[in-house]
Short mmCIF file of C-alpha atoms and ligand atoms in Angstrom, two decimals:
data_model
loop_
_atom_site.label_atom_id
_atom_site.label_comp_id
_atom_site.label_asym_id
_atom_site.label_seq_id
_atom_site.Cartn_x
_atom_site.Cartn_y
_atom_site.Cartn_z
CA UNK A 1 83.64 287.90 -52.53
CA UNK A 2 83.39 290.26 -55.56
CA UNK A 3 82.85 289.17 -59.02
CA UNK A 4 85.56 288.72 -61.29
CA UNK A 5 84.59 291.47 -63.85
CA UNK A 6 86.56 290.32 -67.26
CA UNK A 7 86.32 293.43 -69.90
CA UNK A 8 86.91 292.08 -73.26
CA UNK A 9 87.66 295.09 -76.06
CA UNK A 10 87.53 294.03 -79.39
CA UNK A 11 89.63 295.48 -81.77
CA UNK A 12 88.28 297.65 -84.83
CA UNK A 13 90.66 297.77 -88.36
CA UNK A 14 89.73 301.11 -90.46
CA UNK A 15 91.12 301.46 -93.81
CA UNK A 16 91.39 305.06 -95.04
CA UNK A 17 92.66 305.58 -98.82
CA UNK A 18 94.26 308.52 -100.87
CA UNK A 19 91.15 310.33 -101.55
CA UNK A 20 90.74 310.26 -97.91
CA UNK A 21 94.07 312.28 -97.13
CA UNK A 22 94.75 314.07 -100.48
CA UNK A 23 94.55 317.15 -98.66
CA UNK A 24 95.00 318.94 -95.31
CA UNK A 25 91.13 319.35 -94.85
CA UNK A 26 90.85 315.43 -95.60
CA UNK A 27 93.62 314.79 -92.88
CA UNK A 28 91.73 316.90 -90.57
CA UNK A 29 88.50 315.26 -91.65
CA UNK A 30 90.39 311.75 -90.82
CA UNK A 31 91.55 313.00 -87.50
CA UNK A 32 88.02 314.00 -86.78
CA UNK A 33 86.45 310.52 -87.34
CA UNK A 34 88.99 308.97 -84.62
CA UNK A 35 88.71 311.64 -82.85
CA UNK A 36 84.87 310.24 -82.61
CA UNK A 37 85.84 306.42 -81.87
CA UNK A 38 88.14 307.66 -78.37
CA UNK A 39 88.21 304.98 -76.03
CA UNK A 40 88.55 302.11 -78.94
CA UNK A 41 91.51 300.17 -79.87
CA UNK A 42 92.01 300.80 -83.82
CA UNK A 43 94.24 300.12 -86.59
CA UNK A 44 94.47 302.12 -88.76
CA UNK A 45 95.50 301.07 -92.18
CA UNK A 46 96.71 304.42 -94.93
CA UNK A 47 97.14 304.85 -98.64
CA UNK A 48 99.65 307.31 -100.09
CA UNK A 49 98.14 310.55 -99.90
CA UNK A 50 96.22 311.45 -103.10
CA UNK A 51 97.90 310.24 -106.40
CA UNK A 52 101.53 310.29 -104.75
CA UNK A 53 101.42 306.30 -106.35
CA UNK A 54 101.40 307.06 -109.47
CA UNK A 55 103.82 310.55 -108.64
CA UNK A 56 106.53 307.54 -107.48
CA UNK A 57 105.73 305.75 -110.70
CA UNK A 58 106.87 308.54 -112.83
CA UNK A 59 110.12 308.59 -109.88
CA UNK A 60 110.66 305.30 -110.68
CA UNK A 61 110.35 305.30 -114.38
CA UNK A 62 112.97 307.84 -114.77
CA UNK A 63 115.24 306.40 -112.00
CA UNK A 64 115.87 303.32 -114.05
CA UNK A 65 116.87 305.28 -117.31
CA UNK A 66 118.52 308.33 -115.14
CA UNK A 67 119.59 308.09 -111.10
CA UNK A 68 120.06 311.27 -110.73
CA UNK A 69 117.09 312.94 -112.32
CA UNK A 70 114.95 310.32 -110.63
CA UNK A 71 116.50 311.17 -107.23
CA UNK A 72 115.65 314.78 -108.43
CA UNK A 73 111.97 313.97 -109.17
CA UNK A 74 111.69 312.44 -105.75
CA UNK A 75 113.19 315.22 -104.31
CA UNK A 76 109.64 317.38 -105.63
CA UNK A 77 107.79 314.36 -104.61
CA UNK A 78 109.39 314.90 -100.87
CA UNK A 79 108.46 318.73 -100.94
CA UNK A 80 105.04 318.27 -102.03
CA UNK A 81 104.09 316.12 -99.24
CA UNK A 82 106.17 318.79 -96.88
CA UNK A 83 103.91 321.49 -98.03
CA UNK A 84 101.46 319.75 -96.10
CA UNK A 85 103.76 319.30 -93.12
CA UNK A 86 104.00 323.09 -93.30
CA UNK A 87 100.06 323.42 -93.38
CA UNK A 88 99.99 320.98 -90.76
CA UNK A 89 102.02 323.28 -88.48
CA UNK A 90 104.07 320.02 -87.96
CA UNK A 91 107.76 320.15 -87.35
CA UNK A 92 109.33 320.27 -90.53
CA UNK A 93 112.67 319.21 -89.67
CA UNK A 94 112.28 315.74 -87.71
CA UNK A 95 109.54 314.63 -90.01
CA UNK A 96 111.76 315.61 -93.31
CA UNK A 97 114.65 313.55 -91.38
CA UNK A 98 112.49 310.63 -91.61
CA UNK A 99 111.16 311.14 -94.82
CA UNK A 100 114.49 311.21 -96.02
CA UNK A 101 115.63 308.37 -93.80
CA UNK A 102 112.86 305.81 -95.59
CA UNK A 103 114.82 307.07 -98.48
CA UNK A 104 118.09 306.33 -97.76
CA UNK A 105 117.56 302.96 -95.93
CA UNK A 106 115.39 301.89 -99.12
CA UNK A 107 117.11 303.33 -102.18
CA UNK A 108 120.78 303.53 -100.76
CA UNK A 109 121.60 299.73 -101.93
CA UNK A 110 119.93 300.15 -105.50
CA UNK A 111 122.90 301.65 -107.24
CA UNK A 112 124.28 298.35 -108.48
CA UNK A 113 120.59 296.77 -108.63
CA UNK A 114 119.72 295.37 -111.84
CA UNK A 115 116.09 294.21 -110.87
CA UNK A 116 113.93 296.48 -112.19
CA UNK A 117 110.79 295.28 -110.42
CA UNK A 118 112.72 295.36 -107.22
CA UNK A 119 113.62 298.64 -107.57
CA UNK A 120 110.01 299.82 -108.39
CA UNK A 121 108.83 298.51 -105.15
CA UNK A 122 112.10 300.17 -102.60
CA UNK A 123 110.64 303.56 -104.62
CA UNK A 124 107.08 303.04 -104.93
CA UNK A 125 106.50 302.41 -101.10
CA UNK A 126 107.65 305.24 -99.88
CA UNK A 127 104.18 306.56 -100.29
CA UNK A 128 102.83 305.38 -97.66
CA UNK A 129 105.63 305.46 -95.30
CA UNK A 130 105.85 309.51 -95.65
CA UNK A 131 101.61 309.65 -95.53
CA UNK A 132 101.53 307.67 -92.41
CA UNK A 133 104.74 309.33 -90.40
CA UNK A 134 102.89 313.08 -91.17
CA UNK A 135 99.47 311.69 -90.12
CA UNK A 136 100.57 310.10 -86.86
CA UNK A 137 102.50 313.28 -86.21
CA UNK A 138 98.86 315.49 -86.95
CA UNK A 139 97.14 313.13 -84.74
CA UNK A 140 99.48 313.08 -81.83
CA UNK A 141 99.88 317.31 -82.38
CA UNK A 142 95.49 316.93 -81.60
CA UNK A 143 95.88 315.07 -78.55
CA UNK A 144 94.83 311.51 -79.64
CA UNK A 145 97.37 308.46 -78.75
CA UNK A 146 98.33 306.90 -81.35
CA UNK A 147 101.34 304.96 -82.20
CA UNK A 148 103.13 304.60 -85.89
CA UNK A 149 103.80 301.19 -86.86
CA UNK A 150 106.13 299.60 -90.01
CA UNK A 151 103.66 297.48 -91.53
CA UNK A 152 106.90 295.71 -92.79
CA UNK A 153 107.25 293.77 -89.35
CA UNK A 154 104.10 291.84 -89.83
CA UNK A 155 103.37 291.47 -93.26
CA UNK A 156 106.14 288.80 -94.74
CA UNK A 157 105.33 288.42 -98.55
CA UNK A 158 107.19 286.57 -101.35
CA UNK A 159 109.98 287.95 -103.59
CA UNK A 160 107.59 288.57 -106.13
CA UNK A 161 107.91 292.79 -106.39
CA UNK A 162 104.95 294.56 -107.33
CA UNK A 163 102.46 291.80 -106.47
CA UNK A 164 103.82 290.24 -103.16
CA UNK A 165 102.42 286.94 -102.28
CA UNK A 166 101.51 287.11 -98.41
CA UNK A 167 102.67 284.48 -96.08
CA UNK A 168 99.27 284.40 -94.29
CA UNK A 169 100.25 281.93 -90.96
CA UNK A 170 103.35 284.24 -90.13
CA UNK A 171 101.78 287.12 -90.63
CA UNK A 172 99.08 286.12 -88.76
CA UNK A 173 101.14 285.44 -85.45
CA UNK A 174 103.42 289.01 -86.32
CA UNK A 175 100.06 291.02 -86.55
CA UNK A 176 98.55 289.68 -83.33
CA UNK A 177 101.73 290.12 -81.00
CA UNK A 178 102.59 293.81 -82.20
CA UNK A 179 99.32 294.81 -82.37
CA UNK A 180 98.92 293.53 -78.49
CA UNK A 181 101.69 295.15 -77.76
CA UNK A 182 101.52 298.68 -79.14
CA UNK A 183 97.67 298.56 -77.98
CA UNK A 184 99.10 298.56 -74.32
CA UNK A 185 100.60 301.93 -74.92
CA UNK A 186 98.09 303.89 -77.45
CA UNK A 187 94.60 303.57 -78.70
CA UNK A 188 95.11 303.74 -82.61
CA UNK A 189 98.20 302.36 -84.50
CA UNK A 190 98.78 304.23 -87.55
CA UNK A 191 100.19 301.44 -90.46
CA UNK A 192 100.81 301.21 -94.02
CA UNK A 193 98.10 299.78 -96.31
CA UNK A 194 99.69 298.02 -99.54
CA UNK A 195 103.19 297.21 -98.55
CA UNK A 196 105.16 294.22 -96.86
CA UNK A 197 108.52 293.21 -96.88
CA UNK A 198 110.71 289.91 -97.74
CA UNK A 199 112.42 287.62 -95.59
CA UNK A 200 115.84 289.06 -97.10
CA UNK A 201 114.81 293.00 -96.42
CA UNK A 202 113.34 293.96 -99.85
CA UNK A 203 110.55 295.84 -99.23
CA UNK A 204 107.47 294.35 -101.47
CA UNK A 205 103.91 296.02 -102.80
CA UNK A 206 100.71 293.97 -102.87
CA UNK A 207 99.92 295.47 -106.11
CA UNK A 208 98.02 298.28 -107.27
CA UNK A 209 95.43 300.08 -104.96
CA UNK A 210 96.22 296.87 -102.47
CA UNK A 211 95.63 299.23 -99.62
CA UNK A 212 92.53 297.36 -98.92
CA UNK A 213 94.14 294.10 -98.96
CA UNK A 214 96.04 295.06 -96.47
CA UNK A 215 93.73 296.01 -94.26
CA UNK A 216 91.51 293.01 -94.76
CA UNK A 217 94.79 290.87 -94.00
CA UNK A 218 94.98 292.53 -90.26
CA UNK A 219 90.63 291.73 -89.62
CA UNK A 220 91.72 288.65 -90.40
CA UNK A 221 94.72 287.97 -88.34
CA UNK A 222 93.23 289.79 -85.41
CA UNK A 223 89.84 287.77 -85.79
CA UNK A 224 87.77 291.00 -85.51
CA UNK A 225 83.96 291.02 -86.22
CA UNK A 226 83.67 294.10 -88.75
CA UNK A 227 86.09 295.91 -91.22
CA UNK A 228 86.06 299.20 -92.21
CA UNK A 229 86.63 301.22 -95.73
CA UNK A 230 86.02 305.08 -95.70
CA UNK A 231 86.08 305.94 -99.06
CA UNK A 232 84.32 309.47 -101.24
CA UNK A 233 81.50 307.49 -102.07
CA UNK A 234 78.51 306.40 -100.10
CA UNK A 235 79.01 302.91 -100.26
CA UNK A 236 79.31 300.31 -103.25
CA UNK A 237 76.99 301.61 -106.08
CA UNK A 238 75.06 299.66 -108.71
CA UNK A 239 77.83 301.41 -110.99
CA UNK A 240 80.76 303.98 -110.47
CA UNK A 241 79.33 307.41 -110.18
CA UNK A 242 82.40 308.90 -112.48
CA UNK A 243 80.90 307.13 -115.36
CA UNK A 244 76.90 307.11 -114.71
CA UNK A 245 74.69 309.45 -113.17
CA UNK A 246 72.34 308.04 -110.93
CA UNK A 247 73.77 304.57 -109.77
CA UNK A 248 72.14 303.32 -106.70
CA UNK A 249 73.68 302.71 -103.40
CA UNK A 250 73.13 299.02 -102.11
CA UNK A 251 73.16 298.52 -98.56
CA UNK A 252 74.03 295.11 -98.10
CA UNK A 253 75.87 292.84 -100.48
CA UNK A 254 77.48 289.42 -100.35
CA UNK A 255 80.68 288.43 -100.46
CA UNK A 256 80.22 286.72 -103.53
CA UNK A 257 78.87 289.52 -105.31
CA UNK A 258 81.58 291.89 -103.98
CA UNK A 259 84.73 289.66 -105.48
CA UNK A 260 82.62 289.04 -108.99
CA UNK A 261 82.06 292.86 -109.07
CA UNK A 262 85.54 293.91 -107.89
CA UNK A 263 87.49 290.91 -109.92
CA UNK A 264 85.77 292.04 -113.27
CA UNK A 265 86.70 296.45 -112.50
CA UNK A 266 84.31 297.95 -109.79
CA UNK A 267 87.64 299.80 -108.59
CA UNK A 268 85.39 300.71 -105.46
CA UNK A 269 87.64 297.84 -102.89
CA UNK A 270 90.29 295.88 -104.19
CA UNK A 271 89.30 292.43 -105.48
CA UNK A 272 91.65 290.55 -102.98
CA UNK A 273 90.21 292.39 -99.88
CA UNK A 274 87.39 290.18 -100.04
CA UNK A 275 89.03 286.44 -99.59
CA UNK A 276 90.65 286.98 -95.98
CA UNK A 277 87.34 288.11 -94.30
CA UNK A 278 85.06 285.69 -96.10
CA UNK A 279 87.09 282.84 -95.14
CA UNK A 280 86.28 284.17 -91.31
CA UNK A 281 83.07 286.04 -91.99
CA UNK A 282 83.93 289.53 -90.97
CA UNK A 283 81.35 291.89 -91.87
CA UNK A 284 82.53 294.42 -94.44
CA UNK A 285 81.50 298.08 -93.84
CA UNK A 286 82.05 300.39 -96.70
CA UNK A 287 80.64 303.83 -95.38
CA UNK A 288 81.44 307.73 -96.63
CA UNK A 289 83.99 309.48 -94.77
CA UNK A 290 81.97 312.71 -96.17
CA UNK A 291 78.83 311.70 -94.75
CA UNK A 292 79.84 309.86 -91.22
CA UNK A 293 76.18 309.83 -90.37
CA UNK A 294 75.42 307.27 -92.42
CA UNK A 295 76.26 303.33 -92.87
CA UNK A 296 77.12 302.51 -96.31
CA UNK A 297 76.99 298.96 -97.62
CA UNK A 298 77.92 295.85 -95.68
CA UNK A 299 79.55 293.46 -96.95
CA UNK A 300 78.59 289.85 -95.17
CA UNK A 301 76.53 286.56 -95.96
CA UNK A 302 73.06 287.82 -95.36
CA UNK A 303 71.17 285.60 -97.75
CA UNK A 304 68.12 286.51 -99.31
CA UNK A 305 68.97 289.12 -101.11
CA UNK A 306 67.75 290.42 -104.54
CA UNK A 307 70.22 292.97 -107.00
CA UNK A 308 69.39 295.67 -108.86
CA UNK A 309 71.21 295.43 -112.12
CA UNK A 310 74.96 296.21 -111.45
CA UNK A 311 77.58 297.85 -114.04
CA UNK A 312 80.94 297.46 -114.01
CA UNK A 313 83.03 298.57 -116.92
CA UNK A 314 87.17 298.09 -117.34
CA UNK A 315 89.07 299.75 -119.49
CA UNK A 316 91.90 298.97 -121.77
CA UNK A 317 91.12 295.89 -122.32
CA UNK A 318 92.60 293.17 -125.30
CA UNK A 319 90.92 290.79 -127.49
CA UNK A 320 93.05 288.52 -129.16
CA UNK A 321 91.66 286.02 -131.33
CA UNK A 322 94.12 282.87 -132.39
CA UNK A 323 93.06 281.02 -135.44
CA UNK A 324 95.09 277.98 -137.05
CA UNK A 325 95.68 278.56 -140.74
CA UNK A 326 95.72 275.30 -141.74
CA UNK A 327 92.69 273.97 -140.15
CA UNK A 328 94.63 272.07 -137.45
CA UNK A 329 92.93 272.03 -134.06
CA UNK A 330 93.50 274.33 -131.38
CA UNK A 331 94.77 271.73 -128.67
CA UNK A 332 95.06 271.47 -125.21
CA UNK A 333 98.87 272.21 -125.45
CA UNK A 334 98.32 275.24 -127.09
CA UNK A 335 95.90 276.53 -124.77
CA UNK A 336 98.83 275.74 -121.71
CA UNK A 337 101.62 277.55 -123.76
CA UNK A 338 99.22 280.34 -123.86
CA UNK A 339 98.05 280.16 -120.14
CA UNK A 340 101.57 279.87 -118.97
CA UNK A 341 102.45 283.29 -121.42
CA UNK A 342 99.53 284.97 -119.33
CA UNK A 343 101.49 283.87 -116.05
CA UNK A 344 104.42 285.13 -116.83
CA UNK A 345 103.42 288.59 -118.36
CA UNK A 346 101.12 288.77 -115.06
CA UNK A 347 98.26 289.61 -117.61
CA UNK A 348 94.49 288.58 -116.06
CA UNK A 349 92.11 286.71 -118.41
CA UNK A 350 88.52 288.25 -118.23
CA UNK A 351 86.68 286.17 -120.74
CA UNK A 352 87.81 283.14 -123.02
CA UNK A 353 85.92 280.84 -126.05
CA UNK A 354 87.28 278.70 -127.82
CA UNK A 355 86.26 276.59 -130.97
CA UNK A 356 87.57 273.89 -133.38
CA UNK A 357 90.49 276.28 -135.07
CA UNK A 358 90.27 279.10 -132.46
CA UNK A 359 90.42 280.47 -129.37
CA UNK A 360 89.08 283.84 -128.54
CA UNK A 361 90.38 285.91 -125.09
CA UNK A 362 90.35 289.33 -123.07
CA UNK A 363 93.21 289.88 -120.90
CA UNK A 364 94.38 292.95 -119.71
CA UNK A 365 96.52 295.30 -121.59
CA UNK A 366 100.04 293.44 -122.28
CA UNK A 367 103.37 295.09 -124.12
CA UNK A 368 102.78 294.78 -127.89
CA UNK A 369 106.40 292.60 -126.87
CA UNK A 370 104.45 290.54 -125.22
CA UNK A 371 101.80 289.75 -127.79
CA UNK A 372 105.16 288.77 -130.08
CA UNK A 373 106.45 286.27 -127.77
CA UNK A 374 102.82 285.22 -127.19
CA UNK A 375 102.95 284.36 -131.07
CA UNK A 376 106.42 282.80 -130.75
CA UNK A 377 105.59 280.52 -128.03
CA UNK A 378 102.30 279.04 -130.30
CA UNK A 379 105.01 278.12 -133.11
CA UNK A 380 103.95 278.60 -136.83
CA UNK A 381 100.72 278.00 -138.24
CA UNK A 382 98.52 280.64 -136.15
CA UNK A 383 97.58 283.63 -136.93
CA UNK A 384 96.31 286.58 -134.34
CA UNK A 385 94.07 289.09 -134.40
CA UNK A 386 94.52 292.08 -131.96
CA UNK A 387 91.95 294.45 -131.03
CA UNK A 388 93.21 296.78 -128.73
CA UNK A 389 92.03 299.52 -126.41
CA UNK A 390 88.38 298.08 -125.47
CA UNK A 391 85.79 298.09 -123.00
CA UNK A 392 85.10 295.23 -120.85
CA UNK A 393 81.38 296.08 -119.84
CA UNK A 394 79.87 293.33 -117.12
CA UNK A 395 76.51 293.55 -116.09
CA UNK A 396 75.40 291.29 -113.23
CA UNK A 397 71.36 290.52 -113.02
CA UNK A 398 71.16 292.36 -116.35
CA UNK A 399 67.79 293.47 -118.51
CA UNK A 400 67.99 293.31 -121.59
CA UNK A 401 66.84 296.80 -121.82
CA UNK A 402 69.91 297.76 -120.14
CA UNK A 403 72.07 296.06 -122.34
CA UNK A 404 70.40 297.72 -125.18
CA UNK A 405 71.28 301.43 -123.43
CA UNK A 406 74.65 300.37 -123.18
CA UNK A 407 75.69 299.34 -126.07
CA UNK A 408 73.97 301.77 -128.40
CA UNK A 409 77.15 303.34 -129.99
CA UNK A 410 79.01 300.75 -129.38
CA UNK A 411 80.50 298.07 -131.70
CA UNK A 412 80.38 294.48 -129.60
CA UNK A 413 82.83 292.14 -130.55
CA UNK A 414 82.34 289.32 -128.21
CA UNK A 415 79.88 288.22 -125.68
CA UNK A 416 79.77 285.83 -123.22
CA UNK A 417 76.49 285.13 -121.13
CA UNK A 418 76.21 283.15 -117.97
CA UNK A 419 73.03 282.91 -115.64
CA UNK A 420 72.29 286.59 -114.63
CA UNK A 421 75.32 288.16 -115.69
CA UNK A 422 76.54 289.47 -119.20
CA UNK A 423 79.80 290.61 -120.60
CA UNK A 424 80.81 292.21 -123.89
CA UNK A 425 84.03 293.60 -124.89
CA UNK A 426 83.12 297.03 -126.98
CA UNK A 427 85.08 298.86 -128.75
CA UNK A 428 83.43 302.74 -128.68
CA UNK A 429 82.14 303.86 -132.00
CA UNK A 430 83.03 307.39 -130.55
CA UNK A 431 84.37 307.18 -127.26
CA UNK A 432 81.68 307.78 -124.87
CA UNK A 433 82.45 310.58 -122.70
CA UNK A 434 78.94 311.84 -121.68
CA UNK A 435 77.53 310.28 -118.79
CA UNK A 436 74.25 308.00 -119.24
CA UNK A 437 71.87 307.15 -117.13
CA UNK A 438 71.41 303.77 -116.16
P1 ADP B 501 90.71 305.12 -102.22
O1 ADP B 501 90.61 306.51 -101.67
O2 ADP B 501 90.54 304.09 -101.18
O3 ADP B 501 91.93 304.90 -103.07
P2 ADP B 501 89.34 304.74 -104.69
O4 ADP B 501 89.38 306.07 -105.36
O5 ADP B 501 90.31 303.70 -105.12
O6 ADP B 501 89.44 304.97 -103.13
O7 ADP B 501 87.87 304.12 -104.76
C1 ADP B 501 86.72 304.93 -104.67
C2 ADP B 501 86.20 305.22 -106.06
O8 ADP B 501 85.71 304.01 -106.64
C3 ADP B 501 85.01 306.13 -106.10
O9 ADP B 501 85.37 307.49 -106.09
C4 ADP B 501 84.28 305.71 -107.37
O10 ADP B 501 84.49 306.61 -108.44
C5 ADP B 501 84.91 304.38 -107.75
N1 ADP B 501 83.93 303.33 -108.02
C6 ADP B 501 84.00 302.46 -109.07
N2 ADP B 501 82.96 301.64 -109.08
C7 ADP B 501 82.19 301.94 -108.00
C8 ADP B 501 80.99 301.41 -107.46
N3 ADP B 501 80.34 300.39 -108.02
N4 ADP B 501 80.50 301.97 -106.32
C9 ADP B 501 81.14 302.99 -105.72
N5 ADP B 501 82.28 303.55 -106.20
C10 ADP B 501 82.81 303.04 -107.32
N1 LIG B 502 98.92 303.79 -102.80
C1 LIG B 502 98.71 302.53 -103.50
C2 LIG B 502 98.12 302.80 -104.87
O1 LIG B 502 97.79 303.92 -105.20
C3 LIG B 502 97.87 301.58 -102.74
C4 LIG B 502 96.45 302.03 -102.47
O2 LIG B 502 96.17 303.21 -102.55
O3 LIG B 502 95.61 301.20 -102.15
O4 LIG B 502 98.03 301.88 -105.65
MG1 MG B 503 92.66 303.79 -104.41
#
């Protein structure tokens, strides 16, 4: 009798971002990279092309004070991504019928909408719906097979627009039976990073640059062994090459040093990316879709391993510091009226102190009408100090040397040490704008 021959192929997830499709040479570059993995099974999980987020942003922000001129300013959104149809040599007129059908089946209920957040995420996905319907259509023009898929079928989130809360065990089960099933008719399936949608219809983001997220959602529901991010870097650098000029590239991290480095600014992968494939140890590629001969950095548990120091420095940062005037104490209760403020403005705490008859923080940057109801809530007898518009710098298995470097025209105004890793929040005696090296 002849063997039963069982061929098991495992599933690959790639996550490409804007950078990687902000123009038609990118696209083609993208097309060329699958174009090397024939014969796999891959999803394939896309950004908006280039900065057509923060494009929709501006859509959005004038579509809540004016329809019409925000419908207009999506109408220029809608032609700039059909100049690249054009380029393409795509067909113009069934892919602007869809374009403008993700339009109409998203915006056409809004008129009477009063929820502004709601309405931010029906505009701000489109995105990624127009970037993946013209790069399925370049890829099936070039021969490869490759299916289009609504990431909105499988990814059930919360109603909470602009930050979606992901209903992991549902999505788990949606993600593994469409992906089987659109696998038995093409090799890669084209989806949306950063969206989801809500068990009423609404369509939901994950929050900002949650592309990644996404992608780490489907390695994790599809139980795959490696994950991975092309991005226009090499892989994850002792610091971000826009700032510094000769960061070093660091070929394998661990998790735990990827969500300290990512939670605190590295905006190389998105700080929730990491979570899902910990939890099932999938190995984390980050490679260079500019230089496909090489690796990158993995991310995994390899243990062992020794760090460089590493830099990571966020912007626009707040310091608030909260003093009693009388002397009274700085209780418990009013550290929970202020925790529960920071909830509900959706504001992230980077660093906190407090003493007898203060309490010092950094959050992110909050409406000055939030800092007054953040006052309200504390009742009288406090007074704040603000200091806006600072620099979060975080540097993990830090020399002292370094620190020096940094901070040399800067003013620090708090510090917080712990083990290896040190963060001030700086305000820029004169905004640094030349690059140091580090
Ligand atoms: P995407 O195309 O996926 O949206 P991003 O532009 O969001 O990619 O992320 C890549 C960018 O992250 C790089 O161009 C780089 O400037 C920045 N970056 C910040 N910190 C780091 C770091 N430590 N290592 C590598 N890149 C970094
Ligand atoms: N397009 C979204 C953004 O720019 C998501 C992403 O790129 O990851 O935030
Ligand atoms: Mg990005």
């Amino acid at each position: 009798m002849r063997p039963f021959i069982f061929i098991f192929m495992s599933y690959k997830v790639f996550k490409f971002g804007g950078s990687s499709i902000k123009d038609i040479s990118r696209i083609k570059n993208l097309c060329a990279i699958l174009k090397n993995c024939k014969g796999e099974k891959i999803v394939v999980v896309i950004s908006a092309m280039g900065k057509m987020t923060n494009a929709l942003e501006a859509v959005f922000s004038h579509y809540v004070k004016d329809r019409e001129g925000g419908l207009d300013a999506l109408d220029k959104v809608v032609d700039e991504h059909m100049e690249i149809v054009k380029a393409l040599e795509l067909e113009e007129a069934v892919i602007e019928r869809k374009l403008q059908s993700f339009i109409f089946d998203n915006l056409s209920m809004l008129e009477t909408e009063k929820n502004k957040e709601l309405i931010y995420d029906q505009i701000i996905s489109l995105g990624e719906l127009f970037s993946t319907t013209i790069i399925k259509a370049y890829l099936e023009k070039m021969e490869l097979s490759a299916s289009w898929m609504d990431v909105r079928n499988v990814i059930l989130t919360d109603d909470t627009f602009r930050d979606g809360k992901v209903e992991m065990s549902i999505t788990k089960n949606k993600i593994s039976k469409k992906v089987n099933s659109y696998f038995k008719k093409s090799d890669f399936i084209i989806t949306q990073g950063f969206i989801g949608k809500t068990d009423k219809g609404f369509t939901t983001t994950l929050g900002r640059e949650g592309s990644d997220y996404t992608a780490a959602i489907f390695a994790y529901a599809l139980d795959i062994e490696e994950l991975t991010i092309w991005k226009d870097v090499p892989g994850i650098l002792t610091a971000d090459p826009r700032r510094f000029d000769n960061p070093i590239l660091l070929d394998k991290i661990s998790y735990r040093e990827a969500i300290e480095m990512t939670y605190y600014g590295a905006k190389v992968i998105h700080p929730k990316t990491i979570q899902p494939i910990q939890n099932k140890n999938i190995r984390l590629q980050v490679r260079s879709f500019l230089d496909t001969e090489k690796t990158g950095t993995l991310i995994a548990d390899p243990g062992g391993l020794t760090y460089p120091p590493i830099v990571v420095i966020q912007e626009g940062v707040i310091l608030l510091q909260i003093t009693s005037n009388d002397f009274s104490f700085v209780t418990t209760e009013h550290l929970s009226v202020i925790f529960s403020k920071m909830n509900q403005f959706r504001t992230k705490l980077c660093l906190m102190r407090n003493s007898a008859i203060s309490f010092t923080l950094c959050i992110n940057e909050v409406e000055d009408k939030q800092l007054d109801a953040f006052m309200k809530a504390l009742g009288q007898g406090f007074s704040i100090e603000v200091h806006k518009e600072l620099e979060l710098i975080t540097i993990r298995h830090y020399q002292q040397s370094l620190v020096d470097k940094l901070t040399t025209d800067k003013l620090v105004m708090f510090e917080e040490t712990l083990k290896d890793t040190i963060q001030m929040a700086v305000k820029s005696i004169e905004t640094l704008k030349e690059k140091k090296e580090i």
